[in-house]
Amino acid sequence: MGRQAPGIRSMRITHDEAYLYLGMELERNFDPKSSKLYIGGDTIPGGDQPVKELAGRTLDGGGLETLIELGKDSESQVKIAPSYDFHQRLYGKEGYWMLPDEDGEGKKDKSPASFHPWKLGISLLMTPPDTRHAHPFMDEKVGYLKRGSGSPESEDFNSLTAWQYNGNVVEMRIPWMLLGFADPSSLQVIDYSPLEDRRTFKTAKANGITLVPWIAEREGKQAGAGGGSAQAAESEAQAIHLHDIVPYTWEPWETVQYTERPKKSYYAMKEFFTGVPDTRNGEQSK
């Protein structure tokens, strides 16, 4: 990770074909009620500064494309930089031009430093000429990270689980697409260039991904055991230098490695069908 970040004791990173995995050890127990954990993602030149989430810190050496936010269950999600926002670029005035003003060009007048939630268009705007009804544009937020257990042996197992914490240890897995990767096997990410024919994104090869972690105390909260408001203020006033952080990179791959894991219902079905008598010999035609 390079230079140690305030409040972060260590950060381990690995990956597979579907996810980027992070395991973090903090200097004190993580409490979503009093603080939030942020991990910024930088892949290519460009990006924005998450001024609100930096909480008084400064980010030198570039901007971020994505931002992982871990806090309360209703808050935990991956956000995307306004200038990089695929949804706004594809369905705003640069593409289909289906977003209302408050979601499109009007956004830049409100809060340019606020990162956007990940959204997915699920219904395009249509106005058939032969009907009196129009189909509105509809989208859904898809960047939320579900907290729980990823172990099949656990009673709380959920295959959609993305993160969990225990004491001062926080673990997560983030889908590649939420980090801006179009093809992680060749380190290809969506770039900032205008859409081709107002419909198609272009890609660029990244050198990996630089991950920038920090902890922000909630308003009115102190740093907790072993700390205090002075320690929190000191850590929040520090500058984060992107060039001091070693990016995480990997070798390209051609073949997907995988392991099969039958669902729980498989064993119930196996038991049922094993007990079904084999009557095929008695039903043969004469």
Short mmCIF file of C-alpha atoms in Angstrom, two decimals:
data_model
loop_
_atom_site.label_atom_id
_atom_site.label_comp_id
_atom_site.label_asym_id
_atom_site.label_seq_id
_atom_site.Cartn_x
_atom_site.Cartn_y
_atom_site.Cartn_z
CA MET A 1 0.00 0.00 0.00
CA GLY A 2 2.99 2.29 0.28
CA ARG A 3 2.91 4.95 3.01
CA GLN A 4 0.68 3.98 5.92
CA ALA A 5 -2.67 5.78 6.04
CA PRO A 6 -3.90 7.22 9.36
CA GLY A 7 -6.09 4.70 11.15
CA ILE A 8 -5.12 1.86 8.77
CA ARG A 9 -2.69 -0.75 10.08
CA SER A 10 -2.53 -2.92 6.94
CA MET A 11 -4.37 -3.66 3.71
CA ARG A 12 -4.16 -6.93 1.75
CA ILE A 13 -5.37 -7.20 -1.85
CA THR A 14 -6.00 -10.08 -4.19
CA HIS A 15 -8.38 -10.86 -7.04
CA ASP A 16 -10.01 -13.45 -9.23
CA GLU A 17 -11.93 -13.26 -12.49
CA ALA A 18 -15.04 -11.80 -10.84
CA TYR A 19 -13.94 -9.66 -7.89
CA LEU A 20 -11.25 -7.53 -6.30
CA TYR A 21 -10.78 -8.64 -2.67
CA LEU A 22 -9.61 -6.36 0.14
CA GLY A 23 -8.75 -7.29 3.72
CA MET A 24 -8.03 -4.40 6.06
CA GLU A 25 -6.80 -4.23 9.64
CA LEU A 26 -7.57 -0.94 11.36
CA GLU A 27 -5.85 0.60 14.35
CA ARG A 28 -9.06 0.38 16.36
CA ASN A 29 -12.39 -1.41 16.15
CA PHE A 30 -14.60 -0.32 13.28
CA ASP A 31 -17.90 1.20 14.38
CA PRO A 32 -20.21 2.24 11.50
CA LYS A 33 -22.28 4.31 13.92
CA SER A 34 -19.37 6.66 14.64
CA SER A 35 -17.24 6.52 11.48
CA LYS A 36 -17.10 5.58 7.82
CA LEU A 37 -14.39 3.74 5.93
CA TYR A 38 -13.58 5.00 2.44
CA ILE A 39 -11.40 3.42 -0.26
CA GLY A 40 -10.87 5.53 -3.36
CA GLY A 41 -10.03 3.91 -6.70
CA ASP A 42 -7.77 5.51 -9.32
CA THR A 43 -7.13 3.70 -12.62
CA ILE A 44 -6.40 6.27 -15.36
CA PRO A 45 -5.58 10.00 -15.55
CA GLY A 46 -8.59 12.15 -14.72
CA GLY A 47 -11.20 11.74 -12.05
CA ASP A 48 -12.61 13.99 -9.37
CA GLN A 49 -11.95 14.93 -5.76
CA PRO A 50 -14.54 13.65 -3.25
CA VAL A 51 -14.31 16.83 -1.18
CA LYS A 52 -17.22 16.01 1.13
CA GLU A 53 -16.01 12.48 1.89
CA LEU A 54 -12.39 13.59 2.40
CA ALA A 55 -13.62 15.52 5.46
CA GLY A 56 -10.91 18.17 5.47
CA ARG A 57 -8.13 16.10 3.94
CA THR A 58 -6.52 16.97 0.62
CA LEU A 59 -5.85 14.59 -2.26
CA ASP A 60 -2.73 15.41 -4.28
CA GLY A 61 -1.53 13.92 -7.55
CA GLY A 62 -4.79 13.29 -9.38
CA GLY A 63 -8.41 12.34 -8.93
CA LEU A 64 -10.49 9.24 -8.29
CA GLU A 65 -12.76 7.32 -10.62
CA THR A 66 -14.63 5.34 -7.96
CA LEU A 67 -15.19 5.46 -4.21
CA ILE A 68 -16.05 2.58 -1.87
CA GLU A 69 -18.06 3.79 1.13
CA LEU A 70 -18.56 1.46 4.12
CA GLY A 71 -20.76 2.51 7.01
CA LYS A 72 -24.26 1.59 8.06
CA ASP A 73 -25.98 -1.08 5.99
CA SER A 74 -28.11 1.50 4.17
CA GLU A 75 -25.03 3.59 3.30
CA SER A 76 -22.49 1.01 2.13
CA GLN A 77 -21.98 1.25 -1.61
CA VAL A 78 -19.61 2.01 -4.46
CA LYS A 79 -19.92 5.50 -5.94
CA ILE A 80 -18.58 6.92 -9.18
CA ALA A 81 -16.95 10.28 -10.00
CA PRO A 82 -19.29 12.80 -11.69
CA SER A 83 -17.00 13.25 -14.71
CA TYR A 84 -16.68 9.46 -15.07
CA ASP A 85 -20.33 8.52 -14.42
CA PHE A 86 -21.26 5.98 -17.13
CA HIS A 87 -24.98 6.38 -16.46
CA GLN A 88 -24.92 10.15 -16.87
CA ARG A 89 -22.69 9.98 -19.93
CA LEU A 90 -24.77 7.31 -21.69
CA TYR A 91 -28.25 8.60 -20.89
CA GLY A 92 -27.45 12.31 -20.55
CA LYS A 93 -26.93 14.87 -23.30
CA GLU A 94 -23.77 13.08 -24.55
CA GLY A 95 -25.77 9.95 -25.35
CA TYR A 96 -29.48 9.12 -25.45
CA TRP A 97 -30.39 12.40 -23.67
CA MET A 98 -33.11 10.80 -21.58
CA LEU A 99 -32.15 12.04 -18.12
CA PRO A 100 -34.17 14.93 -16.67
CA ASP A 101 -32.28 18.16 -16.06
CA GLU A 102 -31.76 17.48 -12.35
CA ASP A 103 -29.95 14.22 -13.17
CA GLY A 104 -28.12 15.52 -16.24
CA GLU A 105 -26.51 18.84 -16.92
CA GLY A 106 -28.13 20.50 -13.91
CA LYS A 107 -26.12 18.30 -11.57
CA LYS A 108 -22.87 20.16 -12.17
CA ASP A 109 -24.38 23.34 -10.74
CA LYS A 110 -25.31 21.66 -7.45
CA SER A 111 -22.45 19.67 -5.99
CA PRO A 112 -19.53 18.92 -8.31
CA ALA A 113 -17.55 17.36 -5.44
CA SER A 114 -20.23 14.80 -4.51
CA PHE A 115 -19.70 11.36 -6.04
CA HIS A 116 -22.72 9.78 -7.70
CA PRO A 117 -24.38 6.47 -6.82
CA TRP A 118 -24.02 3.73 -9.42
CA LYS A 119 -27.20 3.51 -11.50
CA LEU A 120 -28.46 1.13 -14.19
CA GLY A 121 -31.06 2.06 -16.78
CA ILE A 122 -33.87 -0.51 -16.78
CA SER A 123 -36.40 1.16 -19.09
CA LEU A 124 -35.72 3.64 -21.88
CA LEU A 125 -37.88 6.64 -22.63
CA MET A 126 -40.34 5.85 -25.42
CA THR A 127 -43.17 7.91 -26.89
CA PRO A 128 -44.95 5.77 -29.52
CA PRO A 129 -46.65 8.07 -32.05
CA ASP A 130 -49.81 5.95 -32.29
CA THR A 131 -50.59 5.90 -28.57
CA ARG A 132 -51.46 8.45 -25.91
CA HIS A 133 -49.09 6.93 -23.40
CA ALA A 134 -45.35 7.45 -22.98
CA HIS A 135 -42.96 5.04 -21.29
CA PRO A 136 -40.78 7.03 -18.86
CA PHE A 137 -37.08 6.50 -18.38
CA MET A 138 -36.41 4.38 -15.30
CA ASP A 139 -33.23 3.45 -13.47
CA GLU A 140 -32.14 1.71 -10.29
CA LYS A 141 -29.21 2.14 -7.91
CA VAL A 142 -26.99 -0.92 -8.23
CA GLY A 143 -23.86 -0.03 -6.26
CA TYR A 144 -25.05 -1.04 -2.78
CA LEU A 145 -22.84 -3.50 -0.91
CA LYS A 146 -24.65 -6.12 1.16
CA ARG A 147 -23.06 -6.99 4.50
CA GLY A 148 -23.10 -10.60 5.72
CA SER A 149 -21.27 -13.91 5.56
CA GLY A 150 -19.80 -15.40 2.40
CA SER A 151 -19.18 -18.79 3.98
CA PRO A 152 -21.60 -21.52 2.80
CA GLU A 153 -21.34 -23.15 6.24
CA SER A 154 -22.66 -20.03 7.98
CA GLU A 155 -26.32 -19.62 8.91
CA ASP A 156 -26.13 -16.06 7.57
CA PHE A 157 -24.69 -17.12 4.22
CA ASN A 158 -25.77 -15.03 1.24
CA SER A 159 -24.17 -15.38 -2.17
CA LEU A 160 -24.66 -11.63 -2.71
CA THR A 161 -22.61 -10.69 0.36
CA ALA A 162 -19.97 -8.05 -0.43
CA TRP A 163 -18.43 -7.10 2.92
CA GLN A 164 -18.24 -7.76 6.65
CA TYR A 165 -16.37 -6.50 9.70
CA ASN A 166 -15.33 -8.00 13.02
CA GLY A 167 -13.54 -5.83 15.56
CA ASN A 168 -10.78 -3.99 13.71
CA VAL A 169 -10.84 -6.28 10.65
CA VAL A 170 -12.84 -5.36 7.53
CA GLU A 171 -13.10 -7.60 4.46
CA MET A 172 -14.83 -6.95 1.16
CA ARG A 173 -15.14 -8.10 -2.44
CA ILE A 174 -15.95 -5.59 -5.16
CA PRO A 175 -17.15 -6.56 -8.67
CA TRP A 176 -14.73 -5.38 -11.34
CA MET A 177 -17.39 -3.39 -13.21
CA LEU A 178 -18.11 -1.20 -10.18
CA LEU A 179 -14.45 -0.15 -10.32
CA GLY A 180 -14.71 0.87 -13.97
CA PHE A 181 -13.14 -2.22 -15.56
CA ALA A 182 -14.54 -3.35 -18.91
CA ASP A 183 -12.17 -6.34 -19.12
CA PRO A 184 -9.97 -7.02 -16.08
CA SER A 185 -8.28 -9.93 -17.86
CA SER A 186 -6.47 -7.39 -20.07
CA LEU A 187 -6.59 -4.44 -17.60
CA GLN A 188 -9.02 -2.53 -19.85
CA VAL A 189 -11.08 0.21 -18.23
CA ILE A 190 -13.73 2.57 -19.57
CA ASP A 191 -12.02 5.86 -20.46
CA TYR A 192 -13.14 9.49 -20.50
CA SER A 193 -13.41 9.95 -24.27
CA PRO A 194 -16.76 10.91 -25.86
CA LEU A 195 -19.11 8.08 -26.75
CA GLU A 196 -18.75 6.68 -30.23
CA ASP A 197 -21.96 7.36 -32.18
CA ARG A 198 -23.42 8.59 -28.86
CA ARG A 199 -23.87 4.96 -27.82
CA THR A 200 -20.55 3.14 -27.32
CA PHE A 201 -17.89 3.61 -24.65
CA LYS A 202 -14.19 3.32 -25.45
CA THR A 203 -11.56 1.65 -23.30
CA ALA A 204 -7.97 2.27 -22.29
CA LYS A 205 -5.37 0.01 -20.70
CA ALA A 206 -4.63 0.74 -17.04
CA ASN A 207 -1.47 -0.06 -15.13
CA GLY A 208 -3.59 -1.51 -12.34
CA ILE A 209 -5.59 0.26 -9.67
CA THR A 210 -4.43 2.61 -6.92
CA LEU A 211 -6.48 2.17 -3.75
CA VAL A 212 -6.61 5.07 -1.30
CA PRO A 213 -8.09 4.27 2.15
CA TRP A 214 -9.08 6.68 4.90
CA ILE A 215 -11.45 6.83 7.87
CA ALA A 216 -13.82 9.75 8.44
CA GLU A 217 -15.46 10.37 11.79
CA ARG A 218 -19.13 11.27 11.75
CA GLU A 219 -20.09 14.75 12.88
CA GLY A 220 -20.16 15.06 16.65
CA LYS A 221 -18.19 11.82 17.15
CA GLN A 222 -14.72 11.47 18.62
CA ALA A 223 -12.00 9.08 17.51
CA GLY A 224 -13.00 6.49 20.14
CA ALA A 225 -10.89 4.37 22.45
CA GLY A 226 -7.22 5.26 22.32
CA GLY A 227 -7.95 8.47 20.43
CA GLY A 228 -9.89 11.68 20.78
CA SER A 229 -11.09 14.71 18.93
CA ALA A 230 -7.53 16.06 18.62
CA GLN A 231 -6.33 12.83 17.02
CA ALA A 232 -9.28 12.80 14.64
CA ALA A 233 -8.67 16.43 13.63
CA GLU A 234 -4.98 15.73 13.07
CA SER A 235 -5.63 12.71 10.84
CA GLU A 236 -8.31 14.52 8.85
CA ALA A 237 -6.00 17.47 8.17
CA GLN A 238 -3.38 15.29 6.49
CA ALA A 239 -2.77 15.25 2.77
CA ILE A 240 -3.10 12.04 0.75
CA HIS A 241 -0.47 11.74 -1.98
CA LEU A 242 -1.57 9.40 -4.78
CA HIS A 243 1.96 9.10 -6.17
CA ASP A 244 3.18 7.65 -2.86
CA ILE A 245 0.78 4.71 -3.11
CA VAL A 246 1.94 1.66 -5.07
CA PRO A 247 -0.84 0.54 -7.45
CA TYR A 248 -2.13 -3.02 -7.32
CA THR A 249 -1.55 -4.78 -10.64
CA TRP A 250 -1.72 -8.29 -12.06
CA GLU A 251 -0.79 -10.41 -15.05
CA PRO A 252 -3.39 -10.68 -17.86
CA TRP A 253 -5.19 -14.00 -18.18
CA GLU A 254 -6.81 -15.96 -20.98
CA THR A 255 -8.41 -18.87 -19.13
CA VAL A 256 -10.96 -18.49 -16.33
CA GLN A 257 -10.25 -20.60 -13.25
CA TYR A 258 -13.32 -21.73 -11.34
CA THR A 259 -14.55 -24.21 -8.74
CA GLU A 260 -18.04 -25.71 -8.82
CA ARG A 261 -20.12 -25.53 -5.65
CA PRO A 262 -23.56 -27.20 -5.74
CA LYS A 263 -26.42 -25.21 -4.24
CA LYS A 264 -28.10 -26.49 -1.07
CA SER A 265 -31.14 -27.57 -3.08
CA TYR A 266 -28.92 -29.94 -5.08
CA TYR A 267 -28.59 -32.37 -2.20
CA ALA A 268 -32.34 -32.34 -1.50
CA MET A 269 -33.07 -33.08 -5.15
CA LYS A 270 -30.38 -35.77 -5.22
CA GLU A 271 -31.95 -37.50 -2.21
CA PHE A 272 -35.41 -37.33 -3.77
CA PHE A 273 -34.47 -38.64 -7.21
CA THR A 274 -32.27 -41.36 -5.71
CA GLY A 275 -35.36 -42.73 -3.98
CA VAL A 276 -37.49 -42.80 -7.15
CA PRO A 277 -37.88 -46.42 -8.36
CA ASP A 278 -36.43 -47.23 -11.76
CA THR A 279 -39.41 -48.60 -13.74
CA ARG A 280 -37.94 -48.24 -17.19
CA ASN A 281 -37.59 -51.98 -17.80
CA GLY A 282 -41.26 -52.60 -17.03
CA GLU A 283 -42.43 -49.89 -19.39
CA GLN A 284 -40.59 -51.11 -22.49
CA SER A 285 -42.83 -51.49 -25.52
CA LYS A 286 -43.59 -55.02 -26.69
#
